[in-house]
Amino acid sequence: MIVLNAIQELKAFEAFTLAVLLSGAMQIAIGLLRAGVVGDFIPNMVIKGMLSGIGIVIILKQIPHAMGDDNDFIGDESFQQADHLNTFNEVSQSVSSINWGAILISGVSLIILFGWNHPVIKRRAWTRLVPASLICVVLDTVLNEFFKVMVPSWTLLAANHHLVELPVMGSIREGLQALHFPDFSRIADPLVWKVALTIAIVGSLESLLSLEASDKLDPVKRISDPHAELRAQGFGNLISGLLGGLPVTSVIVRSSANIYAGAKTRLSSIIHGLLLLVAASLIPTVLNRVPLACLAAILLSIGYKLCSWSVIRSVWKEGWSQFLPFAITVAGIVF
């Protein structure tokens, strides 16, 4: 919502990308001033509550997509949605208009995702090399193609927004023409600086929270450097703004997905970015066959891991002094 409001306020996307660039410079300065210590003052139960609250929101947001209701963008985080429904009544609305193809695809995915850790499966050496989510994507894409031939009424179609929708560029020149570079003529505009400061502050706080949360999920319990994180975020926004992109920030959904997939070093993030770039550039037509119901199931499994009953029980056992801030944080995140 901050990005949308900022673009509307500045009345030009090129002015917004200038603000993104400036916000990156501000974040670099914040990191150099070692202001990342703010994250050290966040209570442990607030971090756990934030993770569980985000997990619940992910589940609420993905249930409609898992049932074939794809009227909203799969990454939409707003409460009031484009189809004039909200996060809660969207769930009840999707129950009344179930797509059985989506149900089967998401169901198969959930069985694979939760069954992957079964001892019988884990004993197979190859399962350590092939992530369950990749199996889901390949299998569900093939399954949807099978529906086209055998059960056409169950087929998930691009026309109904049931599939991934990536832009397909015909050439490198066409891709470059889609970029919107910063409008440096508005460098003295106070409104641009105001938006840049907002992005820098909100992005930095969100990154620090996500960093603390990621450290809690890390199986080997390493402690990340918050100052380095802010400097890295700053360079990321500097480059993104220079190329006409949106602001970047750490997000616990991607971090948790990375951790649950077995990632152990920063190389996983670099490979993640390179694979995204290569896939979106070279095989968008293949990716555009992937059903959103499959991606929703993957996100549902991540959401469940973030807010599982075992987490809630462990906090409850620590007493009211710990459970109350946890519960308040969960409620604040969800509502």
GROMACS .gro file of C-alpha atoms in nm:
model
  335
    1MET     CA    1   0.000   0.000   0.000
    2ILE     CA    2   0.292   0.236   0.070
    3VAL     CA    3   0.421   0.183  -0.284
    4LEU     CA    4   0.079   0.231  -0.444
    5ASN     CA    5   0.004   0.547  -0.244
    6ALA     CA    6   0.351   0.688  -0.316
    7ILE     CA    7   0.314   0.640  -0.693
    8GLN     CA    8  -0.028   0.807  -0.683
    9GLU     CA    9   0.108   1.091  -0.471
   10LEU     CA   10   0.409   1.156  -0.696
   11LYS     CA   11   0.192   1.121  -1.011
   12ALA     CA   12   0.481   0.965  -1.206
   13PHE     CA   13   0.648   0.625  -1.178
   14GLU     CA   14   0.984   0.778  -1.281
   15ALA     CA   15   0.967   1.011  -0.978
   16PHE     CA   16   0.888   0.711  -0.757
   17THR     CA   17   1.194   0.520  -0.882
   18LEU     CA   18   1.403   0.827  -0.792
   19ALA     CA   19   1.259   0.802  -0.440
   20VAL     CA   20   1.353   0.433  -0.431
   21LEU     CA   21   1.710   0.520  -0.531
   22LEU     CA   22   1.732   0.787  -0.259
   23SER     CA   23   1.585   0.549   0.000
   24GLY     CA   24   1.866   0.307  -0.082
   25ALA     CA   25   2.126   0.576  -0.014
   26MET     CA   26   1.952   0.651   0.318
   27GLN     CA   27   1.958   0.283   0.418
   28ILE     CA   28   2.329   0.260   0.340
   29ALA     CA   29   2.384   0.562   0.568
   30ILE     CA   30   2.168   0.401   0.843
   31GLY     CA   31   2.377   0.084   0.819
   32LEU     CA   32   2.705   0.278   0.830
   33LEU     CA   33   2.580   0.461   1.141
   34ARG     CA   34   2.519   0.117   1.296
   35ALA     CA   35   2.155   0.193   1.370
   36GLY     CA   36   2.065  -0.171   1.320
   37VAL     CA   37   2.090  -0.223   1.697
   38VAL     CA   38   1.718  -0.131   1.708
   39GLY     CA   39   1.647  -0.497   1.635
   40ASP     CA   40   1.818  -0.603   1.959
   41PHE     CA   41   1.540  -0.441   2.163
   42ILE     CA   42   1.257  -0.649   2.013
   43PRO     CA   43   1.132  -0.908   2.268
   44ASN     CA   44   1.156  -1.275   2.171
   45MET     CA   45   0.781  -1.332   2.215
   46VAL     CA   46   0.704  -1.043   1.979
   47ILE     CA   47   0.918  -1.211   1.712
   48LYS     CA   48   0.741  -1.544   1.768
   49GLY     CA   49   0.404  -1.367   1.757
   50MET     CA   50   0.498  -1.191   1.435
   51LEU     CA   51   0.595  -1.524   1.274
   52SER     CA   52   0.273  -1.695   1.385
   53GLY     CA   53   0.060  -1.397   1.280
   54ILE     CA   54   0.221  -1.393   0.936
   55GLY     CA   55   0.163  -1.769   0.912
   56ILE     CA   56  -0.209  -1.724   0.983
   57VAL     CA   57  -0.235  -1.442   0.726
   58ILE     CA   58  -0.061  -1.659   0.466
   59ILE     CA   59  -0.308  -1.941   0.530
   60LEU     CA   60  -0.611  -1.709   0.508
   61LYS     CA   61  -0.481  -1.555   0.186
   62GLN     CA   62  -0.400  -1.885   0.016
   63ILE     CA   63  -0.713  -2.087   0.098
   64PRO     CA   64  -0.912  -1.919  -0.185
   65HIS     CA   65  -0.633  -1.984  -0.438
   66ALA     CA   66  -0.609  -2.348  -0.324
   67MET     CA   67  -0.981  -2.382  -0.409
   68GLY     CA   68  -0.953  -2.210  -0.749
   69ASP     CA   69  -1.067  -1.858  -0.655
   70ASP     CA   70  -0.797  -1.654  -0.829
   71ASN     CA   71  -0.972  -1.319  -0.869
   72ASP     CA   72  -0.697  -1.151  -0.663
   73PHE     CA   73  -0.321  -1.146  -0.705
   74ILE     CA   74  -0.163  -1.442  -0.521
   75GLY     CA   75   0.079  -1.211  -0.335
   76ASP     CA   76  -0.187  -0.958  -0.237
   77GLU     CA   77  -0.145  -0.852   0.129
   78SER     CA   78  -0.420  -0.590   0.157
   79PHE     CA   79  -0.734  -0.651   0.365
   80GLN     CA   80  -0.976  -0.494   0.116
   81GLN     CA   81  -0.919  -0.666  -0.217
   82ALA     CA   82  -0.966  -0.584  -0.583
   83ASP     CA   83  -1.287  -0.790  -0.610
   84HIS     CA   84  -1.445  -0.583  -0.325
   85LEU     CA   85  -1.417  -0.870  -0.076
   86ASN     CA   86  -1.182  -0.885   0.224
   87THR     CA   87  -0.943  -1.144   0.364
   88PHE     CA   88  -1.212  -1.315   0.574
   89ASN     CA   89  -1.521  -1.323   0.354
   90GLU     CA   90  -1.304  -1.416   0.053
   91VAL     CA   91  -1.255  -1.755   0.223
   92SER     CA   92  -1.630  -1.818   0.263
   93GLN     CA   93  -1.693  -1.693  -0.091
   94SER     CA   94  -1.438  -1.937  -0.236
   95VAL     CA   95  -1.600  -2.231  -0.052
   96SER     CA   96  -1.925  -2.166  -0.240
   97SER     CA   97  -1.751  -2.175  -0.581
   98ILE     CA   98  -1.499  -2.461  -0.553
   99ASN     CA   99  -1.299  -2.561  -0.861
  100TRP     CA  100  -1.239  -2.937  -0.831
  101GLY     CA  101  -0.928  -2.924  -1.047
  102ALA     CA  102  -0.772  -2.674  -0.807
  103ILE     CA  103  -0.878  -2.881  -0.506
  104LEU     CA  104  -0.711  -3.193  -0.648
  105ILE     CA  105  -0.393  -3.005  -0.742
  106SER     CA  106  -0.359  -2.834  -0.404
  107GLY     CA  107  -0.449  -3.157  -0.223
  108VAL     CA  108  -0.183  -3.358  -0.407
  109SER     CA  109   0.070  -3.083  -0.333
  110LEU     CA  110  -0.007  -3.080   0.040
  111ILE     CA  111   0.024  -3.460   0.060
  112ILE     CA  112   0.368  -3.441  -0.106
  113LEU     CA  113   0.484  -3.143   0.103
  114PHE     CA  114   0.385  -3.289   0.440
  115GLY     CA  115   0.473  -3.646   0.345
  116TRP     CA  116   0.825  -3.552   0.232
  117ASN     CA  117   0.954  -3.568   0.592
  118HIS     CA  118   0.816  -3.917   0.653
  119PRO     CA  119   1.100  -4.157   0.750
  120VAL     CA  120   1.026  -4.385   0.453
  121ILE     CA  121   1.073  -4.091   0.214
  122LYS     CA  122   1.368  -3.932   0.397
  123ARG     CA  123   1.565  -4.257   0.374
  124ARG     CA  124   1.594  -4.207  -0.002
  125ALA     CA  125   1.917  -4.020  -0.078
  126TRP     CA  126   1.773  -3.841  -0.381
  127THR     CA  127   1.507  -3.666  -0.168
  128ARG     CA  128   1.784  -3.452  -0.015
  129LEU     CA  129   1.870  -3.320  -0.362
  130VAL     CA  130   1.519  -3.261  -0.498
  131PRO     CA  131   1.292  -3.028  -0.299
  132ALA     CA  132   0.931  -3.133  -0.249
  133SER     CA  133   0.806  -2.801  -0.385
  134LEU     CA  134   0.978  -2.865  -0.720
  135ILE     CA  135   0.810  -3.207  -0.742
  136CYS     CA  136   0.475  -3.034  -0.675
  137VAL     CA  137   0.524  -2.773  -0.946
  138VAL     CA  138   0.623  -3.027  -1.213
  139LEU     CA  139   0.358  -3.285  -1.119
  140ASP     CA  140   0.075  -3.030  -1.088
  141THR     CA  141   0.159  -2.867  -1.420
  142VAL     CA  142   0.145  -3.207  -1.590
  143LEU     CA  143  -0.177  -3.288  -1.401
  144ASN     CA  144  -0.344  -2.971  -1.529
  145GLU     CA  145  -0.242  -3.059  -1.885
  146PHE     CA  146  -0.398  -3.404  -1.826
  147PHE     CA  147  -0.725  -3.233  -1.723
  148LYS     CA  148  -0.739  -3.061  -2.064
  149VAL     CA  149  -0.768  -3.400  -2.232
  150MET     CA  150  -0.957  -3.612  -1.978
  151VAL     CA  151  -1.165  -3.373  -1.762
  152PRO     CA  152  -1.191  -3.035  -1.942
  153SER     CA  153  -1.426  -2.889  -1.679
  154TRP     CA  154  -1.151  -2.926  -1.415
  155THR     CA  155  -0.883  -2.750  -1.622
  156LEU     CA  156  -0.730  -2.439  -1.470
  157LEU     CA  157  -0.712  -2.176  -1.744
  158ALA     CA  158  -0.505  -1.862  -1.796
  159ALA     CA  159  -0.820  -1.684  -1.916
  160ASN     CA  160  -0.963  -1.725  -1.565
  161HIS     CA  161  -0.634  -1.617  -1.401
  162HIS     CA  162  -0.576  -1.967  -1.261
  163LEU     CA  163  -0.216  -1.983  -1.387
  164VAL     CA  164   0.104  -1.787  -1.334
  165GLU     CA  165   0.106  -1.472  -1.550
  166LEU     CA  166   0.456  -1.353  -1.638
  167PRO     CA  167   0.514  -1.100  -1.915
  168VAL     CA  168   0.673  -1.258  -2.223
  169MET     CA  169   0.938  -1.037  -2.382
  170GLY     CA  170   1.011  -1.094  -2.750
  171SER     CA  171   1.368  -0.960  -2.732
  172ILE     CA  172   1.624  -0.793  -2.505
  173ARG     CA  173   1.540  -0.457  -2.663
  174GLU     CA  174   1.171  -0.507  -2.579
  175GLY     CA  175   1.267  -0.585  -2.220
  176LEU     CA  176   1.482  -0.272  -2.192
  177GLN     CA  177   1.201  -0.060  -2.335
  178ALA     CA  178   0.980  -0.174  -2.046
  179LEU     CA  179   1.214  -0.013  -1.790
  180HIS     CA  180   1.130   0.328  -1.640
  181PHE     CA  181   1.444   0.510  -1.527
  182PRO     CA  182   1.449   0.772  -1.247
  183ASP     CA  183   1.350   1.131  -1.328
  184PHE     CA  184   1.646   1.322  -1.181
  185SER     CA  185   1.482   1.654  -1.269
  186ARG     CA  186   1.272   1.610  -0.952
  187ILE     CA  187   1.571   1.564  -0.720
  188ALA     CA  188   1.481   1.887  -0.534
  189ASP     CA  189   1.113   1.794  -0.489
  190PRO     CA  190   1.037   1.767  -0.112
  191LEU     CA  191   0.765   1.512  -0.186
  192VAL     CA  192   1.021   1.277  -0.345
  193TRP     CA  193   1.241   1.303  -0.035
  194LYS     CA  194   0.942   1.240   0.192
  195VAL     CA  195   0.855   0.920   0.003
  196ALA     CA  196   1.221   0.814   0.006
  197LEU     CA  197   1.241   0.861   0.384
  198THR     CA  198   0.919   0.663   0.434
  199ILE     CA  199   1.045   0.374   0.221
  200ALA     CA  200   1.383   0.378   0.400
  201ILE     CA  201   1.230   0.372   0.752
  202VAL     CA  202   0.956   0.116   0.683
  203GLY     CA  203   1.186  -0.105   0.473
  204SER     CA  204   1.460  -0.095   0.736
  205LEU     CA  205   1.224  -0.184   1.023
  206GLU     CA  206   1.064  -0.465   0.823
  207SER     CA  207   1.407  -0.599   0.729
  208LEU     CA  208   1.529  -0.591   1.090
  209LEU     CA  209   1.216  -0.773   1.210
  210SER     CA  210   1.253  -1.034   0.935
  211LEU     CA  211   1.622  -1.070   1.019
  212GLU     CA  212   1.545  -1.136   1.388
  213ALA     CA  213   1.273  -1.382   1.288
  214SER     CA  214   1.503  -1.562   1.040
  215ASP     CA  215   1.768  -1.600   1.310
  216LYS     CA  216   1.505  -1.765   1.531
  217LEU     CA  217   1.422  -2.012   1.251
  218ASP     CA  218   1.787  -2.088   1.172
  219PRO     CA  219   1.850  -2.449   1.285
  220VAL     CA  220   2.213  -2.369   1.380
  221LYS     CA  221   2.109  -2.046   1.561
  222ARG     CA  222   2.352  -1.804   1.394
  223ILE     CA  223   2.323  -1.430   1.462
  224SER     CA  224   2.309  -1.207   1.154
  225ASP     CA  225   2.472  -0.864   1.134
  226PRO     CA  226   2.186  -0.607   1.119
  227HIS     CA  227   2.418  -0.329   1.000
  228ALA     CA  228   2.536  -0.538   0.705
  229GLU     CA  229   2.171  -0.623   0.630
  230LEU     CA  230   2.076  -0.254   0.613
  231ARG     CA  231   2.375  -0.171   0.392
  232ALA     CA  232   2.285  -0.460   0.161
  233GLN     CA  233   1.920  -0.348   0.149
  234GLY     CA  234   2.042   0.002   0.068
  235PHE     CA  235   2.256  -0.113  -0.223
  236GLY     CA  236   1.965  -0.327  -0.343
  237ASN     CA  237   1.727  -0.030  -0.345
  238LEU     CA  238   1.991   0.193  -0.502
  239ILE     CA  239   2.028  -0.044  -0.796
  240SER     CA  240   1.656  -0.122  -0.814
  241GLY     CA  241   1.568   0.248  -0.828
  242LEU     CA  242   1.839   0.313  -1.087
  243LEU     CA  243   1.692   0.040  -1.311
  244GLY     CA  244   1.333   0.152  -1.257
  245GLY     CA  245   1.235  -0.120  -1.010
  246LEU     CA  246   1.030  -0.138  -0.691
  247PRO     CA  247   1.184  -0.118  -0.342
  248VAL     CA  248   1.323  -0.441  -0.199
  249THR     CA  249   1.313  -0.563   0.160
  250SER     CA  250   1.363  -0.880   0.359
  251VAL     CA  251   1.042  -1.085   0.377
  252ILE     CA  252   0.998  -1.373   0.619
  253VAL     CA  253   0.797  -1.582   0.369
  254ARG     CA  254   1.091  -1.615   0.130
  255SER     CA  255   1.342  -1.652   0.415
  256SER     CA  256   1.140  -1.926   0.585
  257ALA     CA  257   1.088  -2.107   0.254
  258ASN     CA  258   1.463  -2.098   0.202
  259ILE     CA  259   1.533  -2.231   0.553
  260TYR     CA  260   1.272  -2.507   0.531
  261ALA     CA  261   1.422  -2.615   0.197
  262GLY     CA  262   1.752  -2.683   0.378
  263ALA     CA  263   1.951  -2.372   0.282
  264LYS     CA  264   2.251  -2.308   0.508
  265THR     CA  265   2.452  -2.020   0.356
  266ARG     CA  266   2.399  -1.686   0.180
  267LEU     CA  267   2.480  -1.862  -0.149
  268SER     CA  268   2.121  -1.992  -0.148
  269SER     CA  269   1.989  -1.635  -0.180
  270ILE     CA  270   2.227  -1.560  -0.467
  271ILE     CA  271   2.128  -1.880  -0.650
  272HIS     CA  272   1.760  -1.799  -0.578
  273GLY     CA  273   1.796  -1.458  -0.745
  274LEU     CA  274   1.986  -1.596  -1.043
  275LEU     CA  275   1.732  -1.874  -1.098
  276LEU     CA  276   1.447  -1.622  -1.085
  277LEU     CA  277   1.623  -1.403  -1.341
  278VAL     CA  278   1.701  -1.693  -1.575
  279ALA     CA  279   1.357  -1.852  -1.544
  280ALA     CA  280   1.163  -1.527  -1.592
  281SER     CA  281   1.383  -1.429  -1.887
  282LEU     CA  282   1.419  -1.758  -2.073
  283ILE     CA  283   1.117  -1.977  -1.992
  284PRO     CA  284   0.823  -1.749  -1.906
  285THR     CA  285   0.590  -1.949  -2.134
  286VAL     CA  286   0.672  -2.266  -1.937
  287LEU     CA  287   0.620  -2.094  -1.601
  288ASN     CA  288   0.290  -1.955  -1.726
  289ARG     CA  289   0.154  -2.311  -1.726
  290VAL     CA  290   0.204  -2.351  -1.348
  291PRO     CA  291  -0.131  -2.352  -1.159
  292LEU     CA  292  -0.167  -2.095  -0.880
  293ALA     CA  293  -0.334  -2.367  -0.671
  294CYS     CA  294   0.002  -2.545  -0.659
  295LEU     CA  295   0.182  -2.231  -0.539
  296ALA     CA  296  -0.096  -2.171  -0.285
  297ALA     CA  297  -0.041  -2.520  -0.141
  298ILE     CA  298   0.333  -2.452  -0.104
  299LEU     CA  299   0.255  -2.127   0.079
  300LEU     CA  300  -0.005  -2.303   0.295
  301SER     CA  301   0.260  -2.548   0.413
  302ILE     CA  302   0.495  -2.260   0.496
  303GLY     CA  303   0.218  -2.074   0.678
  304TYR     CA  304   0.139  -2.383   0.885
  305LYS     CA  305   0.503  -2.428   0.984
  306LEU     CA  306   0.515  -2.065   1.103
  307CYS     CA  307   0.204  -2.096   1.323
  308SER     CA  308   0.187  -2.467   1.408
  309TRP     CA  309   0.023  -2.586   1.729
  310SER     CA  310   0.363  -2.691   1.864
  311VAL     CA  311   0.478  -2.327   1.854
  312ILE     CA  312   0.164  -2.203   2.029
  313ARG     CA  313   0.185  -2.478   2.294
  314SER     CA  314   0.550  -2.402   2.367
  315VAL     CA  315   0.470  -2.034   2.428
  316TRP     CA  316   0.164  -2.123   2.642
  317LYS     CA  317   0.383  -2.338   2.869
  318GLU     CA  318   0.604  -2.036   2.944
  319GLY     CA  319   0.320  -1.864   3.130
  320TRP     CA  320   0.098  -1.559   3.086
  321SER     CA  321   0.385  -1.310   3.102
  322GLN     CA  322   0.516  -1.459   2.776
  323PHE     CA  323   0.191  -1.571   2.616
  324LEU     CA  324   0.016  -1.231   2.643
  325PRO     CA  325   0.265  -1.030   2.429
  326PHE     CA  326   0.274  -1.325   2.188
  327ALA     CA  327  -0.108  -1.329   2.155
  328ILE     CA  328  -0.132  -0.948   2.122
  329THR     CA  329   0.129  -0.952   1.844
  330VAL     CA  330  -0.054  -1.233   1.661
  331ALA     CA  331  -0.383  -1.042   1.684
  332GLY     CA  332  -0.216  -0.719   1.571
  333ILE     CA  333  -0.060  -0.887   1.266
  334VAL     CA  334  -0.383  -1.062   1.163
  335PHE     CA  335  -0.630  -0.780   1.228
   0.00000   0.00000   0.00000
